[in-house]
PDB file of C-alpha atoms in Angstrom:
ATOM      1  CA  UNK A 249       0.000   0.000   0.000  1.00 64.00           C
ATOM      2  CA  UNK A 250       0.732   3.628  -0.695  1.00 80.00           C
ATOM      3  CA  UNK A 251       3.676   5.801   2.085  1.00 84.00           C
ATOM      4  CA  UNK A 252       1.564   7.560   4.725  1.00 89.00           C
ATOM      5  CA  UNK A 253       2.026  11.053   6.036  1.00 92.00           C
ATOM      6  CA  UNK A 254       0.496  11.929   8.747  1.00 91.00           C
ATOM      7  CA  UNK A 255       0.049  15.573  10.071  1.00 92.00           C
ATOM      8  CA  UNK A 256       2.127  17.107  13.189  1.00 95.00           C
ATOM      9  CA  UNK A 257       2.346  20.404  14.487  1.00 95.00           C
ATOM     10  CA  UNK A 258       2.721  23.721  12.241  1.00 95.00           C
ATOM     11  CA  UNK A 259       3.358  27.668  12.919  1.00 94.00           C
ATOM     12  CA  UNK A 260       2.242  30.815  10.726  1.00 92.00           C
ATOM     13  CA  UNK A 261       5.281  33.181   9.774  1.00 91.00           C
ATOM     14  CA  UNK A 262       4.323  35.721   7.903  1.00 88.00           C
ATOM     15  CA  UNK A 263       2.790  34.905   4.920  1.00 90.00           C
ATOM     16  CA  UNK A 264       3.770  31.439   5.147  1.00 93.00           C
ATOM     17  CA  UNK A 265       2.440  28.453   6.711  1.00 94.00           C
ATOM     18  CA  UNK A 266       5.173  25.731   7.929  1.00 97.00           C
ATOM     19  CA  UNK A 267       3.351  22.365   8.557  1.00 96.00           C
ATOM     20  CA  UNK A 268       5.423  18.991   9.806  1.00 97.00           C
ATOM     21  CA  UNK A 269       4.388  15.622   8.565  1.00 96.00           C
ATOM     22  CA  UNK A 270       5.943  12.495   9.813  1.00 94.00           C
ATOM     23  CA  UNK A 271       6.418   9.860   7.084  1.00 93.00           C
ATOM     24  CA  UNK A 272       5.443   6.401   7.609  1.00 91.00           C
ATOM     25  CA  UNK A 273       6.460   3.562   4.813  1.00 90.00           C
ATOM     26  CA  UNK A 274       4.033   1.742   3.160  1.00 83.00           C
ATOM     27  CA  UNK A 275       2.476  -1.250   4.231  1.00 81.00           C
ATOM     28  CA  UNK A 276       0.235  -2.904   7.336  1.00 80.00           C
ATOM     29  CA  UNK A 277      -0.267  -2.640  10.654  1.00 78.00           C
ATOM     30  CA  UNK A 278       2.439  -1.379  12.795  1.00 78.00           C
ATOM     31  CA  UNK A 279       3.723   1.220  10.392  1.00 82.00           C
ATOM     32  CA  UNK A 280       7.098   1.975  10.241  1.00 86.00           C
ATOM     33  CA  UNK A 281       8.395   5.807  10.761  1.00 89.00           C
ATOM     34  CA  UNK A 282      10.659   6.828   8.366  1.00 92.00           C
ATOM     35  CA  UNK A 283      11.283  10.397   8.993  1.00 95.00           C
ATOM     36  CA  UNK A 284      10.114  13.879   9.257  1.00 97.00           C
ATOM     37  CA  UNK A 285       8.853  16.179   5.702  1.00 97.00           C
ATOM     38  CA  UNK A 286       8.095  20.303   6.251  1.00 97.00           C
ATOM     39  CA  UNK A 287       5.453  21.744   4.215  1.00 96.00           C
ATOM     40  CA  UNK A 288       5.579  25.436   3.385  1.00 96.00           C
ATOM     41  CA  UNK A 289       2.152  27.151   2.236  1.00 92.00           C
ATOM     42  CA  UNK A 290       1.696  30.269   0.912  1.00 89.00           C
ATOM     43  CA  UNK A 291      -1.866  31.763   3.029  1.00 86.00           C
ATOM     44  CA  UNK A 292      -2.817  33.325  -0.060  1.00 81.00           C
ATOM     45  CA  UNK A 293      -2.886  29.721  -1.970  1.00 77.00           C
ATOM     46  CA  UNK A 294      -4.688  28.394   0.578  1.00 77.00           C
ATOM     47  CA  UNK A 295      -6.992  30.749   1.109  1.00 65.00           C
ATOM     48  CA  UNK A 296      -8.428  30.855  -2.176  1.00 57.00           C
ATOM     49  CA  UNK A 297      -7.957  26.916  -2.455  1.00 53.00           C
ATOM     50  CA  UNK A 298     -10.460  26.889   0.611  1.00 55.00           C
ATOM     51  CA  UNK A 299     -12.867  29.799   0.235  1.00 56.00           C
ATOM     52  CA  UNK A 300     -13.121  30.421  -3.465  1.00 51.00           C
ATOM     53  CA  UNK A 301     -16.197  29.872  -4.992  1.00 57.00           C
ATOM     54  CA  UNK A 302     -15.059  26.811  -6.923  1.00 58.00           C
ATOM     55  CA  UNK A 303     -14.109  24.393  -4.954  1.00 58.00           C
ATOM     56  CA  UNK A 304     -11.391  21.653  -5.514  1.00 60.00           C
ATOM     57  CA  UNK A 305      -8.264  23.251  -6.339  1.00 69.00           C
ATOM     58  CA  UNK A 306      -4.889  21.535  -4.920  1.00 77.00           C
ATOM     59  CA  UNK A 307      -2.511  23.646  -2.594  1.00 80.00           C
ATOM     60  CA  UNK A 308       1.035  22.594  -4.044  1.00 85.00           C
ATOM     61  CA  UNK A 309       3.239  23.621  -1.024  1.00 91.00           C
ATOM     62  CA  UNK A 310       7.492  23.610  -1.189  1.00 92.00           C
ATOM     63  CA  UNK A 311       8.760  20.394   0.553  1.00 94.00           C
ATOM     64  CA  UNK A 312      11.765  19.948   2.702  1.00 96.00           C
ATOM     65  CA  UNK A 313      12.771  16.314   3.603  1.00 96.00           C
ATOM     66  CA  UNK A 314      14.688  16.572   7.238  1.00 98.00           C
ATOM     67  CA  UNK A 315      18.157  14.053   7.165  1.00 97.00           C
ATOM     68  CA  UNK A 316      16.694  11.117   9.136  1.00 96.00           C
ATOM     69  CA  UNK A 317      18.327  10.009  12.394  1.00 97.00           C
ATOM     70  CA  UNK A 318      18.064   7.023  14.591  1.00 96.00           C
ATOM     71  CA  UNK A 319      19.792   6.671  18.195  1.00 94.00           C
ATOM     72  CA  UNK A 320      22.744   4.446  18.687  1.00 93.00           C
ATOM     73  CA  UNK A 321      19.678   2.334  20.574  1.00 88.00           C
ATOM     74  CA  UNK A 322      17.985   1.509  17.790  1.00 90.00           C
ATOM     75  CA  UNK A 323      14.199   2.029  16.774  1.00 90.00           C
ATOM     76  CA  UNK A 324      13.107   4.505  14.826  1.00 91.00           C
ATOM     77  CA  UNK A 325      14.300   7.654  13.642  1.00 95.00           C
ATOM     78  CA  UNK A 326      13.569  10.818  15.797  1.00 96.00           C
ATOM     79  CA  UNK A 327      10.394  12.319  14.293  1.00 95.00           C
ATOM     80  CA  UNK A 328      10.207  16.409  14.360  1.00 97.00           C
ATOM     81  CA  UNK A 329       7.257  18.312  15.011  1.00 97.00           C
ATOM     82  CA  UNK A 330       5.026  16.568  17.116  1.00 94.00           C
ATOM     83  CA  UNK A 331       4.832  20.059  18.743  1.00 96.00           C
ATOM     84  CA  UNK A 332       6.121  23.754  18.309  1.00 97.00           C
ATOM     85  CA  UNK A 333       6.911  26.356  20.495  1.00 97.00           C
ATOM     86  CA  UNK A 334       7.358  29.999  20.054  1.00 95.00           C
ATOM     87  CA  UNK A 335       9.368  32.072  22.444  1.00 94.00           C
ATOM     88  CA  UNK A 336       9.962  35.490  20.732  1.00 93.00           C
ATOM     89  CA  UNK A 337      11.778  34.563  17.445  1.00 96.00           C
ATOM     90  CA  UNK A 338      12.668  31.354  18.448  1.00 97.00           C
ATOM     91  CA  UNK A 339      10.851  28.133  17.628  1.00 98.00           C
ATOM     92  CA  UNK A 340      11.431  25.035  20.333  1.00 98.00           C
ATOM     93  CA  UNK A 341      10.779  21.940  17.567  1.00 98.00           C
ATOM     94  CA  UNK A 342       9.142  19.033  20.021  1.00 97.00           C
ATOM     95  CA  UNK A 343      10.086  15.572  18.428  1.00 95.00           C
ATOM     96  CA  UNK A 344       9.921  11.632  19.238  1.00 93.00           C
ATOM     97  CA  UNK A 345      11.328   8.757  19.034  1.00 93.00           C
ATOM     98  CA  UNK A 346      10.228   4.877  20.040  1.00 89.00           C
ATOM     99  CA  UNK A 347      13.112   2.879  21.410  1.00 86.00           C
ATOM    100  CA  UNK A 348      11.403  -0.359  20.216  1.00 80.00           C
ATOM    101  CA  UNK A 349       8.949  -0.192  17.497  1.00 70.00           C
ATOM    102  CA  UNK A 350       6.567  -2.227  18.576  1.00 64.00           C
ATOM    103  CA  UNK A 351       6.722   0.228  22.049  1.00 64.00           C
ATOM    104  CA  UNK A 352       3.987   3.074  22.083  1.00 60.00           C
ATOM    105  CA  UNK A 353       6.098   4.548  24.265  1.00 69.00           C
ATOM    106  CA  UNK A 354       7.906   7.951  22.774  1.00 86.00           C
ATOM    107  CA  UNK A 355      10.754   9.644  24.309  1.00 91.00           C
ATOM    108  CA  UNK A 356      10.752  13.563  23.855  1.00 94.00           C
ATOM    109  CA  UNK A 357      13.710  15.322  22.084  1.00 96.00           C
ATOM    110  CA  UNK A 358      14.025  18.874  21.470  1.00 98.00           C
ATOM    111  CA  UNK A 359      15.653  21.232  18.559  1.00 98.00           C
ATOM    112  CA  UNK A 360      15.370  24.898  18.708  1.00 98.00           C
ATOM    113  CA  UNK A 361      15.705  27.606  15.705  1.00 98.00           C
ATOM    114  CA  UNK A 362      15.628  30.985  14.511  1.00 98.00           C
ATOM    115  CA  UNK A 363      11.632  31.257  13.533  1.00 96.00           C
ATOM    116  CA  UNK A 364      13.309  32.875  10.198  1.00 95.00           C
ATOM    117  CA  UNK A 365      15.272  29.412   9.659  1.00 96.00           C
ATOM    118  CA  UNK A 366      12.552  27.061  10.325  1.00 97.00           C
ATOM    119  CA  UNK A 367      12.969  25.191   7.105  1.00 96.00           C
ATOM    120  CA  UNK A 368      16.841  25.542   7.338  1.00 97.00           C
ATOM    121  CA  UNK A 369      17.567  22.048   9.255  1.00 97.00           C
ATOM    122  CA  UNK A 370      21.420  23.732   9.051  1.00 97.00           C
ATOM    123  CA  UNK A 371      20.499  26.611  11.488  1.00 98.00           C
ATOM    124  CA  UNK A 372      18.935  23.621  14.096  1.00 98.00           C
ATOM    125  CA  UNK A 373      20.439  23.614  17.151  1.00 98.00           C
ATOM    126  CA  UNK A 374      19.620  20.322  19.313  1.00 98.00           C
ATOM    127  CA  UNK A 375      19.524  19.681  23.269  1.00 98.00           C
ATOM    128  CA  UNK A 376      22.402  17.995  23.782  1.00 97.00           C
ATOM    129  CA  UNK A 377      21.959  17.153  27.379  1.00 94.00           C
ATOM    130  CA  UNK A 378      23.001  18.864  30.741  1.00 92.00           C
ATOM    131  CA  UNK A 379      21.447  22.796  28.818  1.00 91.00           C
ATOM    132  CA  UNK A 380      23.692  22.139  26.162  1.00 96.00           C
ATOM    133  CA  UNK A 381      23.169  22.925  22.425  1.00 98.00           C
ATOM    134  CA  UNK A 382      25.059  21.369  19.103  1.00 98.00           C
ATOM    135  CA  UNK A 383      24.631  22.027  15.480  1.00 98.00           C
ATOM    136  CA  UNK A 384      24.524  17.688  15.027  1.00 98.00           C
ATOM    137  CA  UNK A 385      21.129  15.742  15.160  1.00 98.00           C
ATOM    138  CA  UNK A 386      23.508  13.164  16.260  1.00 98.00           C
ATOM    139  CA  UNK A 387      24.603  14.835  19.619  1.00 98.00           C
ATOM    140  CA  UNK A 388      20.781  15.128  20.350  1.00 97.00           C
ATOM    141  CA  UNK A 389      19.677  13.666  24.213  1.00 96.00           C
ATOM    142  CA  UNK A 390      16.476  12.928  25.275  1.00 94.00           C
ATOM    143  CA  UNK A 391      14.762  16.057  27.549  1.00 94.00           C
ATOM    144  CA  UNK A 392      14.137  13.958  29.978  1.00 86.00           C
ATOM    145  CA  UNK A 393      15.472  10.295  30.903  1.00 76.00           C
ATOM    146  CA  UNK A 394      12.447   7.825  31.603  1.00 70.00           C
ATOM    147  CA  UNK A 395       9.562  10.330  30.258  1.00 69.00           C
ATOM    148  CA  UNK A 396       7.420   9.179  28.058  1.00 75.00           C
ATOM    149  CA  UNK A 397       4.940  11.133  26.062  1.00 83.00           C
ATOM    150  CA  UNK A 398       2.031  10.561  23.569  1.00 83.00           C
ATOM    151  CA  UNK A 399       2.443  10.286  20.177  1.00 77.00           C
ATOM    152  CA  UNK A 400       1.029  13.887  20.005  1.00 86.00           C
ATOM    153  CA  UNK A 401       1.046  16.285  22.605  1.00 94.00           C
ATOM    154  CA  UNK A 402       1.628  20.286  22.882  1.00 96.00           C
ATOM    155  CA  UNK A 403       4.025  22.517  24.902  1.00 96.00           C
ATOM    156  CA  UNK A 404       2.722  25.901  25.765  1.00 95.00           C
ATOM    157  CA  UNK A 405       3.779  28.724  28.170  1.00 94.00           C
ATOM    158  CA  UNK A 406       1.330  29.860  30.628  1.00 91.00           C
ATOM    159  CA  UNK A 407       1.348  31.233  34.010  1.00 86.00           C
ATOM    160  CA  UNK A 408       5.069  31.731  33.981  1.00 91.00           C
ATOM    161  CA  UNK A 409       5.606  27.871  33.531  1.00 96.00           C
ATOM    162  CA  UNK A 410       5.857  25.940  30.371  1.00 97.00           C
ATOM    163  CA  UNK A 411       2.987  22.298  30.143  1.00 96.00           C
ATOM    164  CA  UNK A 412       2.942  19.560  28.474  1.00 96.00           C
ATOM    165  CA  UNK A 413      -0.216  18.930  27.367  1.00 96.00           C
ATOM    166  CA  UNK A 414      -1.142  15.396  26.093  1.00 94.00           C
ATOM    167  CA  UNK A 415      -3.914  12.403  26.467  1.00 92.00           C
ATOM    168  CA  UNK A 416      -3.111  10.131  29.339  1.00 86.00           C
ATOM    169  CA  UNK A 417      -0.170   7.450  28.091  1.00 76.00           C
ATOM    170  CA  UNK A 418      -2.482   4.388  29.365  1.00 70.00           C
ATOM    171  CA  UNK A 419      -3.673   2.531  26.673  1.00 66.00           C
ATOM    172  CA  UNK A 420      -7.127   3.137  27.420  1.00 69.00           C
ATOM    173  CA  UNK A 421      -7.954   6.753  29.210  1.00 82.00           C
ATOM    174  CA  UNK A 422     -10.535   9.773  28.888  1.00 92.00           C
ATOM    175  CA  UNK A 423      -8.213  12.234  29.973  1.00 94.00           C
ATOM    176  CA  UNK A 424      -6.310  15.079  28.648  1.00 95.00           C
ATOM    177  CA  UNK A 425      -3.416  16.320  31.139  1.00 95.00           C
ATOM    178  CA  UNK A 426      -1.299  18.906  31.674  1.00 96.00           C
ATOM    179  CA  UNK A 427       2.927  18.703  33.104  1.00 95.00           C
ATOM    180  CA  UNK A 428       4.507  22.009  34.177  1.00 96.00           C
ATOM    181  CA  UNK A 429       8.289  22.460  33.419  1.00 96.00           C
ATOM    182  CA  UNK A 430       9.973  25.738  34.532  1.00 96.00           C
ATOM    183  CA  UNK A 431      11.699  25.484  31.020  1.00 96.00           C
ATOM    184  CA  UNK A 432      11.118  24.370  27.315  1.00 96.00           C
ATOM    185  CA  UNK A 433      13.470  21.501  28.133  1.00 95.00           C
ATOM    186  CA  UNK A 434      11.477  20.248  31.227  1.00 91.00           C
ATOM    187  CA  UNK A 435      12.228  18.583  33.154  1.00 92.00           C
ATOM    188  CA  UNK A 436       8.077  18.105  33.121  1.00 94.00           C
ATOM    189  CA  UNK A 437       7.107  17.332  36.472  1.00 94.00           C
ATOM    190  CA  UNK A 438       4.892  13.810  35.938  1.00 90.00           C
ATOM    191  CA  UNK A 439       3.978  13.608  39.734  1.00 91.00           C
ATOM    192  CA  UNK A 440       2.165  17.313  39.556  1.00 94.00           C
ATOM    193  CA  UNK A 441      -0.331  16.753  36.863  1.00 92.00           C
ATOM    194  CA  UNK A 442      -2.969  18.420  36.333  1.00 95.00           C
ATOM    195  CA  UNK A 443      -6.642  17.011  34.786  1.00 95.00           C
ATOM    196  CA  UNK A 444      -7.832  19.159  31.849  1.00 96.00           C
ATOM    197  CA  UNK A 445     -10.165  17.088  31.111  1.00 95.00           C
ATOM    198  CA  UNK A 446     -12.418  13.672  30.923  1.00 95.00           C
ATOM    199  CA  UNK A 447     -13.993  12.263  28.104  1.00 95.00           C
ATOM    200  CA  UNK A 448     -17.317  10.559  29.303  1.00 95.00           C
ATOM    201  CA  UNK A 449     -17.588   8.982  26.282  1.00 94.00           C
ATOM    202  CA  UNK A 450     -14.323   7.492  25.958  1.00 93.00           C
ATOM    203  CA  UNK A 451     -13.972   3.280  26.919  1.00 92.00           C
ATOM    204  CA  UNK A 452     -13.477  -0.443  26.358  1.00 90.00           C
ATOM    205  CA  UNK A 453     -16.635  -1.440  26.591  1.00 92.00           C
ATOM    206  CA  UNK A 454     -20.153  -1.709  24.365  1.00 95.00           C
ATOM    207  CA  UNK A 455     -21.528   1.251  26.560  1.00 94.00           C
ATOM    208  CA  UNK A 456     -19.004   3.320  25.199  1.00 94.00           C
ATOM    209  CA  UNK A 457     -18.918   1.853  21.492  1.00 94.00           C
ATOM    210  CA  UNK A 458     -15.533   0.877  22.444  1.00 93.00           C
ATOM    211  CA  UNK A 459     -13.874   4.092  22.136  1.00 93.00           C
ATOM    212  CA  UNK A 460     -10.082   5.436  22.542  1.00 92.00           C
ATOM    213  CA  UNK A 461      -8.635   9.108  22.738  1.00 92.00           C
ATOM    214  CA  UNK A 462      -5.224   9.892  21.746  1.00 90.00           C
ATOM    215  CA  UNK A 463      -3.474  13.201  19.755  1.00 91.00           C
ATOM    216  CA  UNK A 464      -4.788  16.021  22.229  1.00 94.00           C
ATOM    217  CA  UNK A 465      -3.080  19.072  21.153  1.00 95.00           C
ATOM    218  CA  UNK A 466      -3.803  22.654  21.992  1.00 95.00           C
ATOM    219  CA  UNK A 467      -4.900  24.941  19.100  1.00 93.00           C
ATOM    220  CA  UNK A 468      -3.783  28.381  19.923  1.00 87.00           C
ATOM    221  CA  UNK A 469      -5.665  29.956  16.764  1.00 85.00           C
ATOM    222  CA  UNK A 470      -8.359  29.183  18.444  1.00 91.00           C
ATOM    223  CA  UNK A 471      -7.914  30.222  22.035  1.00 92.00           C
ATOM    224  CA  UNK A 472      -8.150  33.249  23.807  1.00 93.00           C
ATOM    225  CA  UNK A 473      -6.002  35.249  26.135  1.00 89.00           C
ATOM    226  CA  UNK A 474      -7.608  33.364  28.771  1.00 91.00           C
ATOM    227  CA  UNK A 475      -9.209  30.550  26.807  1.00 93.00           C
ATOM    228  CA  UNK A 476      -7.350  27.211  25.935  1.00 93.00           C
ATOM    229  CA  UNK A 477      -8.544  25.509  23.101  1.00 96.00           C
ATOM    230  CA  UNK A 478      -7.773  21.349  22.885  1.00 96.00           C
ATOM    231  CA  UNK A 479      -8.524  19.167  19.792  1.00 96.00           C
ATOM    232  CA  UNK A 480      -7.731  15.557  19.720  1.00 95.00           C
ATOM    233  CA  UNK A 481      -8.822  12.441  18.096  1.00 94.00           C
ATOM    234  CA  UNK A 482     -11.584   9.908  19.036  1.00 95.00           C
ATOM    235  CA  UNK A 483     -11.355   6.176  16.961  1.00 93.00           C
ATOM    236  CA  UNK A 484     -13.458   2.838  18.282  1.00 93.00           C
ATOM    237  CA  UNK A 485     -11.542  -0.640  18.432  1.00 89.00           C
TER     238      UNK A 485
END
């Protein structure tokens, strides 16, 4: 079957949309990552691609294939963009990796660039461990030793601290949860937690049409000043 790409975290600059996909080769269940492609949109293309009064015209954005890495560890490659973060004119780039593929378990790496240089993977800089920085993807340490996060999650700054917001990591929860971290690099406290919110809807079981929920990520084009706004994905088994 056809390569997969399926949609991560993007940022507006400008006049540009930048959009991360993570690429997943083809074939069944479990798919295999493969790395990390940016998509850069013109707002104007999509804008009339979306609103115009004939519909069905195709956004053709510019596409930037990111040099794929895997640990020493093995698994697969570190995948960019789960979730970004702007601080001023710099962008924190969130990304994951699974030390065993068949793990759902993701351990949380972080790059950090010039918003200017987003699609310039030669201006990343990645957390190298101890509040270090280097210019190699191959110097790049997990944030925080142990953690693991969803497969997608946010990281946004409020009230002076920065959370990690993400669906609870059990297999089968209705929450959405939030991890402060006094820095973009954590470490996130797990032990202070705080419920967002619970899905009544969500469970293993007939009453609930045997629903899970998984990808919560904040939408900050959609909040408020003092609104958050959380999407995320409901599927039944």
């Amino acid at each position: 079957s056809a390569d997969r790409y399926w949609e991560e975290d993007g940022i507006r600059t400008g006049g540009t949309i930048v959009k991360f996909y993570n690429h997943y080769l083809g074939g069944t269940v479990p798919y295999v990552p493969d790395g990390t492609v940016i998509a850069t949109f013109d707002v104007s293309k999509l804008g009339s691609a979306g609103r115009a009064h004939q519909y069905g015209g195709v956004a053709r954005p510019a596409l930037t294939t990111l040099p794929s890495y895997t640990p020493p560890g093995g698994g697969s490659p570190i995948m960019w963009g789960a979730s970004l973060l702007r601080a001023g004119n710099t962008v924190y780039i969130y990304g994951t990796q699974s030390p065993k593929l068949s793990d759902p378990g993701h351990v949380l790496y972080l790059a950090r660039v010039p918003v200017s240089q987003l699609t310039a993977f030669s201006a990343w800089r990645f957390y190298a461990g101890a509040g270090t920085w280097s210019a190699a993807q191959s110097d790049a340490r997990p944030i925080q030793a142990g953690a693991q996060a969803a497969s997608g999650f946010s990281v946004v700054q409020a009230g002076n601290r920065y959370w990690l917001i993400q669906a609870a990591t059990a297999e089968v929860a209705p929450d959405i949860d939030a991890y402060p971290a006094s820095t973009p690099w954590g470490p996130f406290d797990f032990t202070a937690g705080r419920l967002l919110y619970r899905d009544p809807a969500i469970g293993l079981d007939a009453a609930h049409d045997y629903r899970i929920l998984y990808e919560a990520r904040a939408e900050p084009a959609l909040s408020t000043r003092n609104t958050l706004v959380i999407s995320y994905n409901v599927n039944s088994e």
